[in-house]
Short mmCIF file of N, CA and C in Angstrom, two decimals:
data_model
loop_
_atom_site.label_atom_id
_atom_site.label_comp_id
_atom_site.label_asym_id
_atom_site.label_seq_id
_atom_site.Cartn_x
_atom_site.Cartn_y
_atom_site.Cartn_z
N GLU A 21 11.08 -11.74 12.10
CA GLU A 21 11.94 -11.14 11.03
C GLU A 21 11.06 -11.25 9.83
N ASN A 22 11.30 -10.02 9.24
CA ASN A 22 10.64 -10.02 7.76
C ASN A 22 11.03 -11.11 6.85
N GLN A 23 9.88 -11.52 6.12
CA GLN A 23 10.05 -12.73 5.15
C GLN A 23 10.47 -12.02 3.84
N PRO A 24 11.34 -12.63 3.08
CA PRO A 24 12.02 -12.14 1.94
C PRO A 24 10.73 -11.67 0.92
N SER A 25 9.86 -12.57 0.83
CA SER A 25 8.58 -11.96 0.10
C SER A 25 7.74 -10.84 0.43
N ASP A 26 8.05 -10.34 1.75
CA ASP A 26 7.32 -9.27 2.20
C ASP A 26 8.19 -7.94 1.68
N ARG A 27 9.47 -8.05 1.55
CA ARG A 27 10.27 -6.99 1.29
C ARG A 27 9.88 -6.38 -0.24
N ASP A 28 9.76 -5.22 -0.29
CA ASP A 28 9.56 -4.47 -1.63
C ASP A 28 8.21 -4.83 -2.21
N ALA A 29 7.33 -5.05 -1.41
CA ALA A 29 5.83 -5.60 -2.01
C ALA A 29 4.78 -4.74 -1.10
N VAL A 30 3.68 -4.45 -1.89
CA VAL A 30 2.67 -3.73 -1.16
C VAL A 30 1.36 -4.31 -1.61
N LEU A 31 0.41 -4.08 -1.01
CA LEU A 31 -1.17 -4.07 -1.35
C LEU A 31 -1.61 -2.62 -1.34
N ILE A 32 -2.51 -2.45 -2.27
CA ILE A 32 -3.26 -1.16 -2.44
C ILE A 32 -4.66 -1.64 -2.30
N ASN A 33 -5.57 -0.56 -1.78
CA ASN A 33 -7.04 -0.78 -1.89
C ASN A 33 -7.54 -0.23 -3.33
N GLU A 34 -8.97 -0.59 -3.59
CA GLU A 34 -9.32 -0.40 -4.94
C GLU A 34 -9.28 1.15 -5.18
N THR A 35 -9.66 1.98 -4.18
CA THR A 35 -9.65 3.58 -4.27
C THR A 35 -8.23 3.88 -4.71
N ALA A 36 -7.09 3.25 -4.30
CA ALA A 36 -5.74 3.63 -4.69
C ALA A 36 -5.56 3.36 -6.05
N CYS A 37 -5.92 2.20 -6.32
CA CYS A 37 -5.88 1.66 -7.81
C CYS A 37 -6.50 2.56 -8.79
N GLN A 38 -7.86 2.96 -8.62
CA GLN A 38 -8.57 3.89 -9.40
C GLN A 38 -7.67 5.19 -9.52
N LEU A 39 -7.40 5.63 -8.35
CA LEU A 39 -6.70 7.02 -8.26
C LEU A 39 -5.59 7.03 -9.22
N LEU A 40 -4.71 5.92 -9.27
CA LEU A 40 -3.51 5.71 -9.97
C LEU A 40 -3.81 5.52 -11.53
N GLY A 41 -5.18 5.24 -11.81
CA GLY A 41 -5.57 4.97 -13.19
C GLY A 41 -5.47 3.67 -13.73
N TRP A 42 -5.42 2.63 -12.93
CA TRP A 42 -5.15 1.18 -13.14
C TRP A 42 -6.14 0.46 -12.97
N SER A 43 -6.40 -0.59 -13.85
CA SER A 43 -7.47 -1.68 -13.48
C SER A 43 -6.80 -2.60 -12.34
N LYS A 44 -7.60 -3.35 -11.73
CA LYS A 44 -6.99 -4.38 -11.01
C LYS A 44 -5.98 -5.18 -11.34
N GLU A 45 -6.16 -5.64 -12.67
CA GLU A 45 -5.08 -6.40 -13.39
C GLU A 45 -3.95 -5.59 -13.85
N GLU A 46 -4.20 -4.42 -14.15
CA GLU A 46 -2.93 -3.61 -14.54
C GLU A 46 -2.00 -3.15 -13.49
N ALA A 47 -2.73 -3.18 -12.14
CA ALA A 47 -1.94 -2.72 -11.02
C ALA A 47 -0.81 -3.88 -10.80
N LEU A 48 -1.10 -5.15 -10.76
CA LEU A 48 -0.17 -6.04 -10.33
C LEU A 48 1.05 -6.05 -11.10
N GLY A 49 2.16 -5.98 -10.38
CA GLY A 49 3.38 -5.76 -10.92
C GLY A 49 4.02 -4.38 -11.16
N LYS A 50 3.10 -3.53 -11.04
CA LYS A 50 3.34 -2.17 -11.21
C LYS A 50 4.20 -1.89 -9.75
N ARG A 51 4.89 -0.65 -9.97
CA ARG A 51 5.94 -0.28 -8.87
C ARG A 51 5.38 1.22 -8.45
N ILE A 52 5.48 1.51 -7.08
CA ILE A 52 5.07 2.66 -6.38
C ILE A 52 6.32 2.99 -5.62
N VAL A 53 6.71 4.39 -5.75
CA VAL A 53 7.89 4.85 -5.05
C VAL A 53 7.30 5.57 -3.87
N TYR A 54 7.62 5.11 -2.76
CA TYR A 54 7.14 5.63 -1.39
C TYR A 54 8.19 6.63 -0.88
N VAL A 55 7.79 7.86 -0.82
CA VAL A 55 8.70 8.88 -0.34
C VAL A 55 8.71 9.03 1.20
N GLY A 56 9.98 9.06 1.78
CA GLY A 56 10.07 9.24 3.33
C GLY A 56 11.13 8.25 3.71
N ASP A 57 11.48 7.26 3.15
CA ASP A 57 12.55 6.23 3.62
C ASP A 57 13.15 5.92 2.51
N GLU A 58 14.32 5.34 2.59
CA GLU A 58 15.13 4.85 1.63
C GLU A 58 15.03 3.24 1.41
N ILE A 59 13.82 3.10 0.88
CA ILE A 59 13.37 1.74 0.72
C ILE A 59 13.22 1.30 -0.83
N GLY A 60 13.23 2.26 -1.71
CA GLY A 60 13.21 1.88 -3.12
C GLY A 60 11.72 1.69 -3.56
N PRO A 61 11.49 1.44 -4.98
CA PRO A 61 10.18 1.19 -5.42
C PRO A 61 9.50 0.01 -4.75
N GLN A 62 8.29 -0.01 -4.62
CA GLN A 62 7.54 -1.23 -4.12
C GLN A 62 6.61 -1.61 -5.17
N GLU A 63 6.66 -3.19 -5.29
CA GLU A 63 5.70 -3.71 -6.32
C GLU A 63 4.41 -4.15 -5.73
N VAL A 64 3.58 -3.66 -6.55
CA VAL A 64 2.07 -4.08 -6.15
C VAL A 64 1.76 -5.66 -6.41
N ILE A 65 1.55 -6.22 -5.19
CA ILE A 65 1.18 -7.70 -5.49
C ILE A 65 -0.15 -8.04 -5.19
N GLY A 66 -1.04 -7.09 -4.94
CA GLY A 66 -2.38 -7.46 -4.90
C GLY A 66 -3.17 -6.25 -4.62
N VAL A 67 -4.57 -5.96 -5.10
CA VAL A 67 -5.55 -5.11 -4.65
C VAL A 67 -6.64 -5.68 -3.83
N VAL A 68 -6.91 -5.00 -2.67
CA VAL A 68 -7.84 -5.44 -1.71
C VAL A 68 -9.16 -4.64 -1.98
N LYS A 69 -10.15 -5.28 -1.54
CA LYS A 69 -11.32 -4.63 -1.63
C LYS A 69 -11.54 -3.24 -0.66
N ASP A 70 -12.22 -2.33 -1.02
CA ASP A 70 -12.31 -1.07 -0.13
C ASP A 70 -13.06 -1.48 1.09
N PHE A 71 -12.72 -0.77 2.16
CA PHE A 71 -13.27 -0.84 3.30
C PHE A 71 -13.27 0.37 4.29
N HIS A 72 -14.32 0.78 4.94
CA HIS A 72 -14.21 1.93 5.98
C HIS A 72 -13.02 1.64 7.04
N PHE A 73 -12.13 2.60 7.20
CA PHE A 73 -11.13 2.59 8.04
C PHE A 73 -11.12 4.08 8.93
N GLN A 74 -12.16 4.73 8.47
CA GLN A 74 -12.37 6.13 9.28
C GLN A 74 -13.88 6.12 9.40
N SER A 75 -14.45 7.31 9.70
CA SER A 75 -15.88 7.29 9.84
C SER A 75 -16.64 6.94 8.66
N LEU A 76 -17.81 6.35 8.83
CA LEU A 76 -18.73 5.80 7.73
C LEU A 76 -19.14 7.07 7.12
N HIS A 77 -19.03 8.33 7.50
CA HIS A 77 -19.43 9.51 6.97
C HIS A 77 -18.40 9.96 5.83
N GLN A 78 -17.31 9.54 5.93
CA GLN A 78 -16.35 9.92 5.00
C GLN A 78 -16.21 9.15 3.86
N ASN A 79 -15.68 9.53 2.73
CA ASN A 79 -15.46 8.52 1.64
C ASN A 79 -14.20 7.76 2.06
N ILE A 80 -14.16 6.63 1.34
CA ILE A 80 -13.00 5.76 1.41
C ILE A 80 -11.81 6.37 0.80
N ALA A 81 -10.63 6.37 1.50
CA ALA A 81 -9.34 6.94 0.94
C ALA A 81 -8.60 5.98 0.52
N PRO A 82 -7.74 6.34 -0.42
CA PRO A 82 -6.65 5.39 -0.89
C PRO A 82 -5.69 4.83 0.25
N MET A 83 -5.45 3.55 0.13
CA MET A 83 -4.63 3.03 1.32
C MET A 83 -3.43 2.21 0.58
N MET A 84 -2.38 2.13 1.15
CA MET A 84 -1.32 1.23 0.84
C MET A 84 -0.80 0.36 2.08
N PHE A 85 -0.87 -1.03 1.97
CA PHE A 85 -0.13 -1.63 3.01
C PHE A 85 1.27 -2.23 2.69
N MET A 86 2.00 -1.94 3.52
CA MET A 86 3.52 -2.43 3.37
C MET A 86 4.02 -2.90 4.72
N ASN A 87 5.17 -3.56 4.45
CA ASN A 87 5.80 -4.22 5.62
C ASN A 87 7.35 -3.86 5.41
N VAL A 88 7.87 -2.74 6.05
CA VAL A 88 9.16 -2.37 5.83
C VAL A 88 9.83 -1.94 7.15
N LYS A 89 11.07 -2.00 7.26
CA LYS A 89 11.79 -1.29 8.37
C LYS A 89 11.98 0.09 8.13
N SER A 90 11.37 0.91 8.95
CA SER A 90 11.41 2.43 8.65
C SER A 90 12.14 3.09 9.65
N THR A 91 13.04 4.12 9.33
CA THR A 91 13.72 4.76 10.30
C THR A 91 12.79 6.14 10.73
N MET A 92 11.80 6.24 9.79
CA MET A 92 10.94 7.40 10.02
C MET A 92 9.62 6.97 10.94
N TRP A 93 9.21 5.71 10.67
CA TRP A 93 7.98 5.55 11.42
C TRP A 93 7.86 4.16 12.19
N GLY A 94 8.92 3.60 12.18
CA GLY A 94 8.92 1.99 12.79
C GLY A 94 8.69 1.09 11.93
N ASP A 95 8.61 -0.19 12.47
CA ASP A 95 8.39 -1.45 11.76
C ASP A 95 6.81 -1.55 11.36
N GLN A 96 6.52 -2.29 10.37
CA GLN A 96 5.18 -2.83 10.00
C GLN A 96 4.24 -1.73 10.13
N ARG A 97 4.03 -0.72 9.21
CA ARG A 97 2.94 0.16 9.18
C ARG A 97 2.02 0.03 8.07
N ILE A 98 0.78 0.75 8.19
CA ILE A 98 -0.19 0.85 7.17
C ILE A 98 -0.07 2.24 6.75
N VAL A 99 -0.15 2.73 5.39
CA VAL A 99 -0.02 3.84 5.07
C VAL A 99 -1.27 4.10 4.27
#
């Protein structure tokens, strides 16, 4: 079962942080609204280093890590 600390919390990568106009320090505690489920705003609890999760020929895309029960996509997904 999901831990209470996992609920309503997300990690974002450095690219997402830059895209949102935040420094790593500013990002902590900010809230992001995820559209698609009835989950409410998610609090940024950390910024992870960028890494390639697609082809090395592509730029690193923004990424958000979240753990929610989703009616749309199922449990525990990476966005």
